[in-house]
Amino acid sequence: MEDQARSDSISSLPDDILRRISCSIPLKEAARTTILSTRWRTLWAPSRLNVSLNMDSNTNFGAVQDMVEDSVQVLVSTFLGSYEAPEARKLCFAGIPGANHEPPSGSEHELITITAIKGVEKELHLQFSKNIWECRSFHLKLGPALGTANLTELRRLHLRSVASLGSGFVSNLFSCCHILESLILEKCPGLETIAIDKNSSLQELAISNCPDLGRVSVCALELKSFRYQGALPKIELKSTSNLAEVALNLRDGSGPGEFDCEEVLSLLDSMKEVEFLTISGWLLEWLCSAGVIYGKLEFQFSRLKELRWADSSMNSTKRDSLACFLNICPVLNKLFIDVDHSLGMVHCPILHQHWHEPHLWRDYDTVKSDVLPLKHLKAVRMGLGHLASEEDRLSLMELLLEKAVILESMSVIT
């Protein structure tokens, strides 16, 4: 009991001191203090603000949406009036849904709930929930700044489940964030396109679990980190010469559209200066199946230090496509091979876009002989799992041991 009391001595401090502690650490870590004790959870409990909209059952449905959007913009701007201390607030909008809305209702009830959390480092998290609307499609466009009070100072923005209001709401609300450094989009069904144009401040962009996303276009000179998780959309990265880290976690496959070999190669070309790369193994396999020979491309990953290859399985074609890809990673220092059996299988279709003659039909000895020496590779970690055959596992180990001339460590997890 004495040890337990000593370990939780911080929780007994006055609220103002606990708030000062929260102010001194990043918002993400500060929010995690809620697991420490009931005292911390109480400190982070969002204050509730109920907003009753002035409308009746004859109000046009579109007008109801406009009223909610205007109210949200005013309240969020007011909420961000000061960044002196982290704070959580729950905005609950109530009213009559509007004429022609299904199911019909003549009585006032909750329309939408938005949880807003701000941090001292000019950071804002918005999560939309309990909404009566299903926005079937919407777009996010961030262009040159327009300028709106309080939002202009925002540096970090995390949006979760924003498919709740009209199609232009998010773009209109945050078009003034001209010094935004970090943008995280998570679980946004209905989001079809993301367009970030002529941005000179954004350094981090992370997108995950947006199932309807078909196109991502980014023009951001200061962008250093781009992370994507989901099905492969069309991705264009322009004016991103400072890009150092990219993660393409394509666990949901290629998406509904036809796989375009040229588009993917253009994407890889735009990422060629990165130092850290995470990529799905099936993407490299599909490119090889379309006839791409990485060593014959006009670009290399000339600065790549760390490569993380991830897929649901390891077989001979995935092994050979990885071996070929290593030919354009001349200074690679660390290689991580992660097989996650919880991921779904992504089966390769019949591809007709042959950039070169297909070469995965070659025998393994020929593939191995074409792999260039890995002169800088020092560390390899392979988590191959039980589904990889013994032959594939041993042949991959043999290749890396032979080609990595200064290898210092290799770990294999099965």
PDB file of C-alpha atoms in Angstrom, residues 191-346:
ATOM      1  CA  LEU A 191     -13.994  11.991 -47.934  1.00  0.00           C
ATOM      2  CA  GLU A 192     -13.206  11.584 -51.646  1.00  0.00           C
ATOM      3  CA  THR A 193     -10.378  14.029 -52.357  1.00  0.00           C
ATOM      4  CA  ILE A 194      -7.705  15.909 -50.455  1.00  0.00           C
ATOM      5  CA  ALA A 195      -6.080  18.868 -52.187  1.00  0.00           C
ATOM      6  CA  ILE A 196      -3.365  20.903 -50.470  1.00  0.00           C
ATOM      7  CA  ASP A 197      -2.138  23.621 -52.795  1.00  0.00           C
ATOM      8  CA  LYS A 198       0.846  25.956 -52.559  1.00  0.00           C
ATOM      9  CA  ASN A 199       1.367  25.364 -48.852  1.00  0.00           C
ATOM     10  CA  SER A 200       4.542  26.701 -47.267  1.00  0.00           C
ATOM     11  CA  SER A 201       4.080  25.563 -43.658  1.00  0.00           C
ATOM     12  CA  LEU A 202       2.768  21.972 -43.560  1.00  0.00           C
ATOM     13  CA  GLN A 203       5.431  19.536 -42.314  1.00  0.00           C
ATOM     14  CA  GLU A 204       3.392  16.440 -41.437  1.00  0.00           C
ATOM     15  CA  LEU A 205       0.402  14.845 -43.198  1.00  0.00           C
ATOM     16  CA  ALA A 206      -1.158  11.609 -41.945  1.00  0.00           C
ATOM     17  CA  ILE A 207      -4.247   9.946 -43.429  1.00  0.00           C
ATOM     18  CA  SER A 208      -5.794   6.712 -42.180  1.00  0.00           C
ATOM     19  CA  ASN A 209      -9.019   4.759 -42.569  1.00  0.00           C
ATOM     20  CA  CYS A 210     -10.733   7.034 -45.093  1.00  0.00           C
ATOM     21  CA  PRO A 211     -12.381   4.303 -47.213  1.00  0.00           C
ATOM     22  CA  ASP A 212     -13.819   6.536 -49.951  1.00  0.00           C
ATOM     23  CA  LEU A 213     -10.656   8.496 -50.653  1.00  0.00           C
ATOM     24  CA  GLY A 214      -9.768   8.385 -54.344  1.00  0.00           C
ATOM     25  CA  ARG A 215      -7.259  11.205 -54.796  1.00  0.00           C
ATOM     26  CA  VAL A 216      -4.627  12.969 -52.699  1.00  0.00           C
ATOM     27  CA  SER A 217      -2.820  15.960 -54.177  1.00  0.00           C
ATOM     28  CA  VAL A 218      -0.188  17.735 -52.102  1.00  0.00           C
ATOM     29  CA  CYS A 219       1.973  20.711 -52.993  1.00  0.00           C
ATOM     30  CA  ALA A 220       3.877  21.562 -49.805  1.00  0.00           C
ATOM     31  CA  LEU A 221       7.488  22.695 -49.910  1.00  0.00           C
ATOM     32  CA  GLU A 222       8.176  22.082 -46.193  1.00  0.00           C
ATOM     33  CA  LEU A 223       6.519  18.654 -45.987  1.00  0.00           C
ATOM     34  CA  LYS A 224       8.821  16.243 -44.148  1.00  0.00           C
ATOM     35  CA  SER A 225       6.519  13.324 -43.266  1.00  0.00           C
ATOM     36  CA  PHE A 226       3.691  11.710 -45.252  1.00  0.00           C
ATOM     37  CA  ARG A 227       1.868   8.685 -43.832  1.00  0.00           C
ATOM     38  CA  TYR A 228      -1.049   6.928 -45.477  1.00  0.00           C
ATOM     39  CA  GLN A 229      -3.053   3.874 -44.429  1.00  0.00           C
ATOM     40  CA  GLY A 230      -5.875   2.350 -46.460  1.00  0.00           C
ATOM     41  CA  ALA A 231      -6.575   1.391 -50.061  1.00  0.00           C
ATOM     42  CA  LEU A 232      -4.299   2.865 -52.730  1.00  0.00           C
ATOM     43  CA  PRO A 233      -5.725   6.132 -54.122  1.00  0.00           C
ATOM     44  CA  LYS A 234      -4.155   8.355 -56.755  1.00  0.00           C
ATOM     45  CA  ILE A 235      -1.434  10.221 -54.856  1.00  0.00           C
ATOM     46  CA  GLU A 236       0.418  13.244 -56.249  1.00  0.00           C
ATOM     47  CA  LEU A 237       3.264  14.781 -54.272  1.00  0.00           C
ATOM     48  CA  LYS A 238       4.562  18.008 -55.810  1.00  0.00           C
ATOM     49  CA  SER A 239       7.187  20.470 -54.576  1.00  0.00           C
ATOM     50  CA  THR A 240       8.080  18.180 -51.673  1.00  0.00           C
ATOM     51  CA  SER A 241      11.865  18.315 -51.877  1.00  0.00           C
ATOM     52  CA  ASN A 242      12.163  18.227 -48.059  1.00  0.00           C
ATOM     53  CA  LEU A 243      10.242  14.974 -47.733  1.00  0.00           C
ATOM     54  CA  ALA A 244      12.230  12.607 -45.491  1.00  0.00           C
ATOM     55  CA  GLU A 245       9.721   9.991 -44.302  1.00  0.00           C
ATOM     56  CA  VAL A 246       6.952   8.190 -46.202  1.00  0.00           C
ATOM     57  CA  ALA A 247       4.731   5.331 -45.055  1.00  0.00           C
ATOM     58  CA  LEU A 248       2.434   3.664 -47.606  1.00  0.00           C
ATOM     59  CA  ASN A 249       0.505   1.144 -45.536  1.00  0.00           C
ATOM     60  CA  LEU A 250      -1.780  -0.150 -48.290  1.00  0.00           C
ATOM     61  CA  ARG A 251      -3.442  -2.832 -46.204  1.00  0.00           C
ATOM     62  CA  ASP A 252      -6.766  -2.466 -48.036  1.00  0.00           C
ATOM     63  CA  GLY A 253      -5.399  -3.209 -51.498  1.00  0.00           C
ATOM     64  CA  SER A 254      -5.536  -1.190 -54.681  1.00  0.00           C
ATOM     65  CA  GLY A 255      -9.015   0.292 -54.306  1.00  0.00           C
ATOM     66  CA  PRO A 256     -11.903   0.191 -56.800  1.00  0.00           C
ATOM     67  CA  GLY A 257     -10.055   1.765 -59.736  1.00  0.00           C
ATOM     68  CA  GLU A 258      -7.754   0.052 -62.211  1.00  0.00           C
ATOM     69  CA  PHE A 259      -4.158  -0.304 -61.089  1.00  0.00           C
ATOM     70  CA  ASP A 260      -2.128   2.266 -63.027  1.00  0.00           C
ATOM     71  CA  CYS A 261       1.544   1.308 -63.210  1.00  0.00           C
ATOM     72  CA  GLU A 262       2.614   4.696 -64.547  1.00  0.00           C
ATOM     73  CA  GLU A 263       0.850   6.572 -61.719  1.00  0.00           C
ATOM     74  CA  VAL A 264       2.550   4.435 -59.089  1.00  0.00           C
ATOM     75  CA  LEU A 265       5.985   4.882 -60.657  1.00  0.00           C
ATOM     76  CA  SER A 266       5.393   8.629 -60.763  1.00  0.00           C
ATOM     77  CA  LEU A 267       4.575   8.503 -57.052  1.00  0.00           C
ATOM     78  CA  LEU A 268       7.748   6.547 -56.286  1.00  0.00           C
ATOM     79  CA  ASP A 269       9.749   9.046 -58.326  1.00  0.00           C
ATOM     80  CA  SER A 270       8.344  11.915 -56.228  1.00  0.00           C
ATOM     81  CA  MET A 271       9.469  10.072 -53.073  1.00  0.00           C
ATOM     82  CA  LYS A 272      12.978   9.212 -54.242  1.00  0.00           C
ATOM     83  CA  GLU A 273      14.765  11.570 -51.802  1.00  0.00           C
ATOM     84  CA  VAL A 274      13.243  10.096 -48.632  1.00  0.00           C
ATOM     85  CA  GLU A 275      15.414   8.578 -45.899  1.00  0.00           C
ATOM     86  CA  PHE A 276      12.754   6.386 -44.264  1.00  0.00           C
ATOM     87  CA  LEU A 277      10.229   4.372 -46.257  1.00  0.00           C
ATOM     88  CA  THR A 278       7.473   1.952 -45.284  1.00  0.00           C
ATOM     89  CA  ILE A 279       5.823   0.186 -48.216  1.00  0.00           C
ATOM     90  CA  SER A 280       3.415  -2.692 -48.768  1.00  0.00           C
ATOM     91  CA  GLY A 281       5.019  -5.728 -50.364  1.00  0.00           C
ATOM     92  CA  TRP A 282       2.123  -6.350 -52.737  1.00  0.00           C
ATOM     93  CA  LEU A 283       2.768  -2.989 -54.438  1.00  0.00           C
ATOM     94  CA  LEU A 284       6.338  -3.969 -55.341  1.00  0.00           C
ATOM     95  CA  GLU A 285       5.075  -7.378 -56.461  1.00  0.00           C
ATOM     96  CA  TRP A 286       2.392  -5.888 -58.730  1.00  0.00           C
ATOM     97  CA  LEU A 287       4.886  -3.530 -60.364  1.00  0.00           C
ATOM     98  CA  CYS A 288       7.191  -6.451 -61.098  1.00  0.00           C
ATOM     99  CA  SER A 289       4.252  -8.447 -62.458  1.00  0.00           C
ATOM    100  CA  ALA A 290       3.565  -5.548 -64.809  1.00  0.00           C
ATOM    101  CA  GLY A 291       7.127  -5.901 -66.075  1.00  0.00           C
ATOM    102  CA  VAL A 292       8.913  -3.172 -64.135  1.00  0.00           C
ATOM    103  CA  ILE A 293      12.621  -3.826 -63.574  1.00  0.00           C
ATOM    104  CA  TYR A 294      13.622  -1.416 -60.828  1.00  0.00           C
ATOM    105  CA  GLY A 295      17.261  -1.306 -61.861  1.00  0.00           C
ATOM    106  CA  LYS A 296      16.265   0.065 -65.274  1.00  0.00           C
ATOM    107  CA  LEU A 297      14.223   2.980 -63.939  1.00  0.00           C
ATOM    108  CA  GLU A 298      15.513   6.523 -64.334  1.00  0.00           C
ATOM    109  CA  PHE A 299      15.533   7.183 -60.593  1.00  0.00           C
ATOM    110  CA  GLN A 300      16.890   5.635 -57.395  1.00  0.00           C
ATOM    111  CA  PHE A 301      16.172   6.006 -53.701  1.00  0.00           C
ATOM    112  CA  SER A 302      19.613   7.491 -53.324  1.00  0.00           C
ATOM    113  CA  ARG A 303      19.164   8.677 -49.706  1.00  0.00           C
ATOM    114  CA  LEU A 304      17.103   5.816 -48.321  1.00  0.00           C
ATOM    115  CA  LYS A 305      18.569   4.650 -45.000  1.00  0.00           C
ATOM    116  CA  GLU A 306      15.725   2.560 -43.588  1.00  0.00           C
ATOM    117  CA  LEU A 307      13.237   0.386 -45.484  1.00  0.00           C
ATOM    118  CA  ARG A 308      10.264  -1.305 -43.827  1.00  0.00           C
ATOM    119  CA  TRP A 309       8.536  -3.903 -46.043  1.00  0.00           C
ATOM    120  CA  ALA A 310       5.110  -5.075 -44.810  1.00  0.00           C
ATOM    121  CA  ASP A 311       2.615  -7.631 -46.103  1.00  0.00           C
ATOM    122  CA  SER A 312       0.332 -10.467 -45.049  1.00  0.00           C
ATOM    123  CA  SER A 313       2.674 -13.180 -46.337  1.00  0.00           C
ATOM    124  CA  MET A 314       6.067 -13.888 -47.859  1.00  0.00           C
ATOM    125  CA  ASN A 315       6.314 -16.050 -50.966  1.00  0.00           C
ATOM    126  CA  SER A 316       8.691 -16.406 -53.895  1.00  0.00           C
ATOM    127  CA  THR A 317       7.234 -13.552 -55.994  1.00  0.00           C
ATOM    128  CA  LYS A 318       7.213 -11.137 -53.059  1.00  0.00           C
ATOM    129  CA  ARG A 319      10.753 -12.227 -52.196  1.00  0.00           C
ATOM    130  CA  ASP A 320      11.964 -11.676 -55.761  1.00  0.00           C
ATOM    131  CA  SER A 321      10.259  -8.288 -56.118  1.00  0.00           C
ATOM    132  CA  LEU A 322      11.877  -7.129 -52.867  1.00  0.00           C
ATOM    133  CA  ALA A 323      15.250  -8.359 -54.100  1.00  0.00           C
ATOM    134  CA  CYS A 324      14.834  -6.350 -57.309  1.00  0.00           C
ATOM    135  CA  PHE A 325      13.738  -3.235 -55.395  1.00  0.00           C
ATOM    136  CA  LEU A 326      16.899  -3.329 -53.281  1.00  0.00           C
ATOM    137  CA  ASN A 327      18.858  -2.520 -56.450  1.00  0.00           C
ATOM    138  CA  ILE A 328      17.638   1.088 -56.292  1.00  0.00           C
ATOM    139  CA  CYS A 329      18.462   1.513 -52.579  1.00  0.00           C
ATOM    140  CA  PRO A 330      22.250   1.992 -52.805  1.00  0.00           C
ATOM    141  CA  VAL A 331      22.854   3.401 -49.281  1.00  0.00           C
ATOM    142  CA  LEU A 332      20.300   1.335 -47.356  1.00  0.00           C
ATOM    143  CA  ASN A 333      21.398   0.873 -43.745  1.00  0.00           C
ATOM    144  CA  LYS A 334      18.491  -0.976 -42.094  1.00  0.00           C
ATOM    145  CA  LEU A 335      15.905  -3.391 -43.505  1.00  0.00           C
ATOM    146  CA  PHE A 336      12.774  -4.503 -41.658  1.00  0.00           C
ATOM    147  CA  ILE A 337      10.561  -7.232 -43.124  1.00  0.00           C
ATOM    148  CA  ASP A 338       7.235  -7.522 -41.308  1.00  0.00           C
ATOM    149  CA  VAL A 339       4.678 -10.220 -42.101  1.00  0.00           C
ATOM    150  CA  ASP A 340       1.351  -9.520 -40.406  1.00  0.00           C
ATOM    151  CA  HIS A 341      -1.083 -12.405 -40.828  1.00  0.00           C
ATOM    152  CA  SER A 342      -3.992 -10.246 -39.674  1.00  0.00           C
ATOM    153  CA  LEU A 343      -3.802  -8.342 -42.955  1.00  0.00           C
ATOM    154  CA  GLY A 344      -5.954  -9.559 -45.810  1.00  0.00           C
ATOM    155  CA  MET A 345      -4.417 -11.142 -48.889  1.00  0.00           C
ATOM    156  CA  VAL A 346      -4.075  -8.809 -51.881  1.00  0.00           C
TER     157      VAL A 346
END
